PDB file of C-alpha atoms in Angstrom:
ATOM      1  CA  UNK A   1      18.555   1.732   3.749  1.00  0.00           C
ATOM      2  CA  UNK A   2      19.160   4.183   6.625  1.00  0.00           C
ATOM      3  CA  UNK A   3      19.626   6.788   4.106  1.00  0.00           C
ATOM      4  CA  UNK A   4      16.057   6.381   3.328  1.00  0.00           C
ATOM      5  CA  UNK A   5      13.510   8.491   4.618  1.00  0.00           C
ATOM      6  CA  UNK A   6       9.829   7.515   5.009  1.00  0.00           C
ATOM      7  CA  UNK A   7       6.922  10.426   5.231  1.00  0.00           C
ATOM      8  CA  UNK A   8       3.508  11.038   6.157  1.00  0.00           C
ATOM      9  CA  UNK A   9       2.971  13.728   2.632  1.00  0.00           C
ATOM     10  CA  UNK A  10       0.429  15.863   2.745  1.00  0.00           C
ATOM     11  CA  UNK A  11      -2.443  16.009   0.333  1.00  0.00           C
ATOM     12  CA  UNK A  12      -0.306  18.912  -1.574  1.00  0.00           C
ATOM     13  CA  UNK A  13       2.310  16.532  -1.446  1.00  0.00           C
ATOM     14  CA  UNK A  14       0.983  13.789  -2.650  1.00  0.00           C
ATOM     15  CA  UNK A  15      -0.348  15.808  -5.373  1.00  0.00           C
ATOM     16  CA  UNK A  16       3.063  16.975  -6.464  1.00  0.00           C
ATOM     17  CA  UNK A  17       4.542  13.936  -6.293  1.00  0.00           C
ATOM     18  CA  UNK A  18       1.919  11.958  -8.603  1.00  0.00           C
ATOM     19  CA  UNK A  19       3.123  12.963 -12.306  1.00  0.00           C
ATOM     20  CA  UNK A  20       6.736  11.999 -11.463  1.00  0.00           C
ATOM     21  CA  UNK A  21       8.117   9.703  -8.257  1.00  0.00           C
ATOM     22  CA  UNK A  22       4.455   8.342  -7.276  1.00  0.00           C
ATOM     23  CA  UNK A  23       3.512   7.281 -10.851  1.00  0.00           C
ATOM     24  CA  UNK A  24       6.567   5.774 -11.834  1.00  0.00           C
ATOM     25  CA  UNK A  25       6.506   3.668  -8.461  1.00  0.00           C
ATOM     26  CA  UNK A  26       2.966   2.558  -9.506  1.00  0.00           C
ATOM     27  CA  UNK A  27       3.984   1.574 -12.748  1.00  0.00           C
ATOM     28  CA  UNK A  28       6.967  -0.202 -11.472  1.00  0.00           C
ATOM     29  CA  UNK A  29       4.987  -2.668  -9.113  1.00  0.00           C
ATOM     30  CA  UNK A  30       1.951  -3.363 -12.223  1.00  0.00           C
ATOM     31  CA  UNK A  31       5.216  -4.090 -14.677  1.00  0.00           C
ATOM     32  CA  UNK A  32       6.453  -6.095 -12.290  1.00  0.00           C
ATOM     33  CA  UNK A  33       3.253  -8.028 -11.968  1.00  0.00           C
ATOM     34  CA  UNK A  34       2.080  -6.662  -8.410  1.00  0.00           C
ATOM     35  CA  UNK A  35      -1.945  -7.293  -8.227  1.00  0.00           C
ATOM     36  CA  UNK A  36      -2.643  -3.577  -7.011  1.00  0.00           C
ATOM     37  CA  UNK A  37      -5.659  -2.787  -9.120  1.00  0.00           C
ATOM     38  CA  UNK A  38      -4.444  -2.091 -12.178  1.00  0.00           C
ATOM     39  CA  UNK A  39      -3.714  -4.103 -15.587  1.00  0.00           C
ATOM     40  CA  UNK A  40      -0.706  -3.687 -17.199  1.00  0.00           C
ATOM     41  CA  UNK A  41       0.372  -1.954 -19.204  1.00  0.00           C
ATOM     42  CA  UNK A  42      -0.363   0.881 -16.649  1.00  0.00           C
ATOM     43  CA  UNK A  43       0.675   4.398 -18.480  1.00  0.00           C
ATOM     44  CA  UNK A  44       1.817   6.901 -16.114  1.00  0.00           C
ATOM     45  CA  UNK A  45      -0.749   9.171 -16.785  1.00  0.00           C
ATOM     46  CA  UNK A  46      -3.396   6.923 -15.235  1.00  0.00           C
ATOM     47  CA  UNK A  47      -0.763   6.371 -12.344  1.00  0.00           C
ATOM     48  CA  UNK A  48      -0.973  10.047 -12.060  1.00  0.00           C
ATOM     49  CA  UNK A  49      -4.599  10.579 -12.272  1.00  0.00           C
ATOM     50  CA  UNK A  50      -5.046   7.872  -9.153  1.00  0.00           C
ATOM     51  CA  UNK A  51      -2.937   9.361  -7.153  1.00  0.00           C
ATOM     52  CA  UNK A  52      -4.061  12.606  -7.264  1.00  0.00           C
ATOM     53  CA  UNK A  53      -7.647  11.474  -6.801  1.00  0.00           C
ATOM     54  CA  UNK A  54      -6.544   9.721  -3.554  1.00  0.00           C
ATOM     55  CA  UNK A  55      -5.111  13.043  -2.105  1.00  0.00           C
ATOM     56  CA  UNK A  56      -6.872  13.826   0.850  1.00  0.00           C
ATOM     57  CA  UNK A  57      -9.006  10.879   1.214  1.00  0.00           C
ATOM     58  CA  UNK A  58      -6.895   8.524   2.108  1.00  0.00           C
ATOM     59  CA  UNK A  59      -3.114   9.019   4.743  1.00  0.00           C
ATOM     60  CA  UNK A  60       0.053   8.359   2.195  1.00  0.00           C
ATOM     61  CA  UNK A  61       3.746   7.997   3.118  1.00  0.00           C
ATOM     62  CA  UNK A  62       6.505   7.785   0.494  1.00  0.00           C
ATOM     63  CA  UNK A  63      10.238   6.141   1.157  1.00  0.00           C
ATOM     64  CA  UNK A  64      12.323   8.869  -0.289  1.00  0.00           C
ATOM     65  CA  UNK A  65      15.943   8.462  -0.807  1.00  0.00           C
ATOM     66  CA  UNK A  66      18.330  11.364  -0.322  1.00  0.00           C
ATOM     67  CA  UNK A  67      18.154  12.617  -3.827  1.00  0.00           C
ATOM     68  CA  UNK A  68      13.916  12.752  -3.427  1.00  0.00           C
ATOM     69  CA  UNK A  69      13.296   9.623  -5.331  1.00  0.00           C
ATOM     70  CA  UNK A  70      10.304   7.425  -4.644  1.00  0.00           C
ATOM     71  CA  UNK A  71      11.241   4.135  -3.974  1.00  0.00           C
ATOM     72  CA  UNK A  72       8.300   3.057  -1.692  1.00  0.00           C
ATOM     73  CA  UNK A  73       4.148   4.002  -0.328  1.00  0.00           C
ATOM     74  CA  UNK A  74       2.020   2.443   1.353  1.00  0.00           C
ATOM     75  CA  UNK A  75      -1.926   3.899   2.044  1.00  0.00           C
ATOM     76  CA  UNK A  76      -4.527   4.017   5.003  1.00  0.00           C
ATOM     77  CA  UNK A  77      -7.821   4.590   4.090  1.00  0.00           C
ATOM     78  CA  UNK A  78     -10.228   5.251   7.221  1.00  0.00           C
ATOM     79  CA  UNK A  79     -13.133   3.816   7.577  1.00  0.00           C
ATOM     80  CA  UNK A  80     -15.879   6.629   7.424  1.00  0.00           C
ATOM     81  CA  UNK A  81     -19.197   4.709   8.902  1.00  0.00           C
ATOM     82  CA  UNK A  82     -20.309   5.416  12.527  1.00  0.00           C
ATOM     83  CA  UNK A  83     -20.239   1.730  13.169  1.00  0.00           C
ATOM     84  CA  UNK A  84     -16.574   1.384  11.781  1.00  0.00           C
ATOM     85  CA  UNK A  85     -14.323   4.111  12.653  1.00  0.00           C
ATOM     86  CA  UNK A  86     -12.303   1.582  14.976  1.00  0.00           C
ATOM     87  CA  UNK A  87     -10.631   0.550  11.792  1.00  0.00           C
ATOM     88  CA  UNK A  88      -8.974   1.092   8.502  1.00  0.00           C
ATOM     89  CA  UNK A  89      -7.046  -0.762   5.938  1.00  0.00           C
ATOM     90  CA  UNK A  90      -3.721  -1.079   4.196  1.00  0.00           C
ATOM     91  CA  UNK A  91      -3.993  -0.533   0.886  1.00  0.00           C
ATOM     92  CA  UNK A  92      -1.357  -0.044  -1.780  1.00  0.00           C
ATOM     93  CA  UNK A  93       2.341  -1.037  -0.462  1.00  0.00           C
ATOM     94  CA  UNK A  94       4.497  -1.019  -2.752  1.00  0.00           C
ATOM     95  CA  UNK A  95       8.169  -1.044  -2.846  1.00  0.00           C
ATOM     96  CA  UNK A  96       9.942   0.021  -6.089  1.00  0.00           C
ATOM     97  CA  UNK A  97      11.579  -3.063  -7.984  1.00  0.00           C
ATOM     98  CA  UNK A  98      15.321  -1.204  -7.362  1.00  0.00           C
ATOM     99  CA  UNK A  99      14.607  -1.124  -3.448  1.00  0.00           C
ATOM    100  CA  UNK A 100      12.977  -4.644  -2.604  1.00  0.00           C
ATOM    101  CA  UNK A 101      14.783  -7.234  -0.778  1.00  0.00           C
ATOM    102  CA  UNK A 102      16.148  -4.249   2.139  1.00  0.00           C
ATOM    103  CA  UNK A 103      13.488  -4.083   4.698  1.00  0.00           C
ATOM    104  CA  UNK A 104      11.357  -1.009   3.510  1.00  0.00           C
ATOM    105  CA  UNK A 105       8.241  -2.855   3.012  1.00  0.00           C
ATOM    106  CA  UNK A 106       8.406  -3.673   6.412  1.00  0.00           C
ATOM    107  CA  UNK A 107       9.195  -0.283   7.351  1.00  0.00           C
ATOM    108  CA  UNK A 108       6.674   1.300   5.276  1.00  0.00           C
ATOM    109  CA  UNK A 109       4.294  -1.296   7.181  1.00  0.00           C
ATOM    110  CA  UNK A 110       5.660  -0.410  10.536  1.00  0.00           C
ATOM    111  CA  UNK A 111       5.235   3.168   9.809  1.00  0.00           C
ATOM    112  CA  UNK A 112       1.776   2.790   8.657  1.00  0.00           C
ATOM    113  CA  UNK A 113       0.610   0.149  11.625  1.00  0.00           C
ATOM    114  CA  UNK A 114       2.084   2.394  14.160  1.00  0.00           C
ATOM    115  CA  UNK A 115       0.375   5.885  13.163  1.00  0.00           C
ATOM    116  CA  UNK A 116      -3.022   4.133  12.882  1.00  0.00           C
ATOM    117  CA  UNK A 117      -2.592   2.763  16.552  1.00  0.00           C
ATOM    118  CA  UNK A 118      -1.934   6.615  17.737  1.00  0.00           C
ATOM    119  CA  UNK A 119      -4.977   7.639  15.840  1.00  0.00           C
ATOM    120  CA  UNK A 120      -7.062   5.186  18.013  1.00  0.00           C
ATOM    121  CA  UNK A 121      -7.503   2.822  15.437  1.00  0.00           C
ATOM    122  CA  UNK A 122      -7.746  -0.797  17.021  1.00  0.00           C
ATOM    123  CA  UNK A 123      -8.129  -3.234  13.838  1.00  0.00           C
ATOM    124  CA  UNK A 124      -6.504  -3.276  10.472  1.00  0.00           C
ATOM    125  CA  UNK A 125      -7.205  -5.207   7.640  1.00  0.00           C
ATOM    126  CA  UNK A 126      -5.711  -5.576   4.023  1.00  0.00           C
ATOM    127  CA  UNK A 127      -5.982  -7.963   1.053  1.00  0.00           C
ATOM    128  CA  UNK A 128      -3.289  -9.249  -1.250  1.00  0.00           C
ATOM    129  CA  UNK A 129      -3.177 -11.662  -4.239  1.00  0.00           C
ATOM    130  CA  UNK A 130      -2.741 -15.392  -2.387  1.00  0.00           C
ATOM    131  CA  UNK A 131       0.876 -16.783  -2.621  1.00  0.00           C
ATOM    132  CA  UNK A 132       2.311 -13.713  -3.643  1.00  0.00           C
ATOM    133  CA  UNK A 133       5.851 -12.067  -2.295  1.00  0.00           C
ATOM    134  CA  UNK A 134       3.457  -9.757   0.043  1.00  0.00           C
ATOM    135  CA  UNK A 135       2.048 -12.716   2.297  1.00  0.00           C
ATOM    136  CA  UNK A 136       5.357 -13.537   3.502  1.00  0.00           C
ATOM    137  CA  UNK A 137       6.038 -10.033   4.887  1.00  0.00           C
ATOM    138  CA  UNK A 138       2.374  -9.848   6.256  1.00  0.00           C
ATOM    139  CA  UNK A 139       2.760 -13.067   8.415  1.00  0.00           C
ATOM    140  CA  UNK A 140       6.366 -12.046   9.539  1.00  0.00           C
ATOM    141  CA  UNK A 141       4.837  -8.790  10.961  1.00  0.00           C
ATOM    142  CA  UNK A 142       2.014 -10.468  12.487  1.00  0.00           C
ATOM    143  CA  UNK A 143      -1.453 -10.102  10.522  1.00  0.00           C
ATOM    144  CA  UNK A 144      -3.350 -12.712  10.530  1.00  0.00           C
ATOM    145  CA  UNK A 145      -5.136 -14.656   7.453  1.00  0.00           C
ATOM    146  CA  UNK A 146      -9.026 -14.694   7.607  1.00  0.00           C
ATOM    147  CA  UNK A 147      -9.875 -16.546   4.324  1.00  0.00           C
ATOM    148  CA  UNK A 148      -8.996 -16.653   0.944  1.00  0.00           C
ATOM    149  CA  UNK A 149     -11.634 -15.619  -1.944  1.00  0.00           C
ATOM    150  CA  UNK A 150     -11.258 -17.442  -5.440  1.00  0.00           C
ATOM    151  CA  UNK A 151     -10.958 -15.243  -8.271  1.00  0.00           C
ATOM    152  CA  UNK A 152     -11.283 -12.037  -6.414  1.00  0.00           C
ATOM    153  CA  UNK A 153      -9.205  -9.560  -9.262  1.00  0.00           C
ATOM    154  CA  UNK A 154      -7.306  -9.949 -11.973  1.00  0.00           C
ATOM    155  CA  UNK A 155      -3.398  -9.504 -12.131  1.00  0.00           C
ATOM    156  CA  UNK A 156      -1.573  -7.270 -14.174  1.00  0.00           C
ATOM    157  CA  UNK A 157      -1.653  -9.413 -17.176  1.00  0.00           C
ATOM    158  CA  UNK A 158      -5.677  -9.754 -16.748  1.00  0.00           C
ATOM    159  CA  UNK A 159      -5.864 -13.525 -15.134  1.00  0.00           C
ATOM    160  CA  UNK A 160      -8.580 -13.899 -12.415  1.00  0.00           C
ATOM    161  CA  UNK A 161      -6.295 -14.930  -9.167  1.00  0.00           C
ATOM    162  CA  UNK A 162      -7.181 -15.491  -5.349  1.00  0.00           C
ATOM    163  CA  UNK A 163      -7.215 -12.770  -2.650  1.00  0.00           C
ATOM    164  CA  UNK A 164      -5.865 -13.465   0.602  1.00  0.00           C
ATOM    165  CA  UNK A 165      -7.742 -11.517   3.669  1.00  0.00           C
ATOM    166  CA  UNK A 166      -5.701 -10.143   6.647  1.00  0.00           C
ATOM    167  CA  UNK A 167      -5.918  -8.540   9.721  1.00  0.00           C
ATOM    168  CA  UNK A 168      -4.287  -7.764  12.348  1.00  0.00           C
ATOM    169  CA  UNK A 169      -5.332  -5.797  15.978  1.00  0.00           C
ATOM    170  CA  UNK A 170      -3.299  -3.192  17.235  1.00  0.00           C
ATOM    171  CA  UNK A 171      -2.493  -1.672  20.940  1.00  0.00           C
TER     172      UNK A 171
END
């Protein structure tokens, strides 16, 4: 995993990468049944189409391997009101089924926790579907659970399952 880079892409970037490395990594997680807002089975296209439309709005780093491959992103999305610009929220880690298991969710995290605390951002929080793989990494690097909401979104396969809040203060 030290061959692996992770990067802050650019809104160009991000754009370029959608069709192919980006996609395919979304597609991955929602075959694998990862609750990250889409129902399988998620065609590339659409993959495509919501990454580009996150370009720019929201901070993106891919885990590249040497070759350029995706195999990991996570997402920061800012909060934009006056009253909440203190904070922002992880959105979208995913790790690609052929990478998991090697630390780079936590890295991607680390990355991600890390660049919001030298923007000046003070509090994080993120959501994930309750007793999934993702809570385990989310307590070992500290966040904190704040309540758990019945029947919050559907899974891949369309069943209504539990969200898990989190957050977690930084600096």
């Amino acid at each position: 995993m030290n061959d692996i880079t992770i990067t802050l892409c650019t809104p160009e970037e991000v754009r370029e990468r959608a069709s192919d490395g980006l996609a395919a990594l979304l597609v991955d997680a929602v075959a694998d049944g990862a609750s990250v807002g889409f129902l399988a089975p998620l065609e590339p296209s659409e993959a495509a189409s919501w990454w580009t439309g996150v370009a720019g709005l929201r901070d993106v780093w891919a885990a590249l391997d040497p070759a350029g491959r995706v195999l990991g992103a996570v997402t920061l999305v800012r909060d934009d009101k006056p009253n909440g610009r203190h904070r922002g929220e992880i959105a979208r880690l995913v790790v690609h089924r052929d990478a998991r298991g090697r630390g780079l969710g936590r890295r991607l995290l680390d990355t991600a926790e890390a660049h919001a605390a030298a923007e000046g951002l003070t509090l994080l929080v993120l959501d994930t579907q309750t007793d999934s793989p993702a809570e385990a990494l989310y307590r070992a690097a500290g966040w904190t659970a704040a309540g758990t909401i019945p029947d919050f979104a559907a899974d891949p396969s369309g069943t209504l399952r539990p969200t898990t809040l989190y957050y977690k203060r930084l600096g």
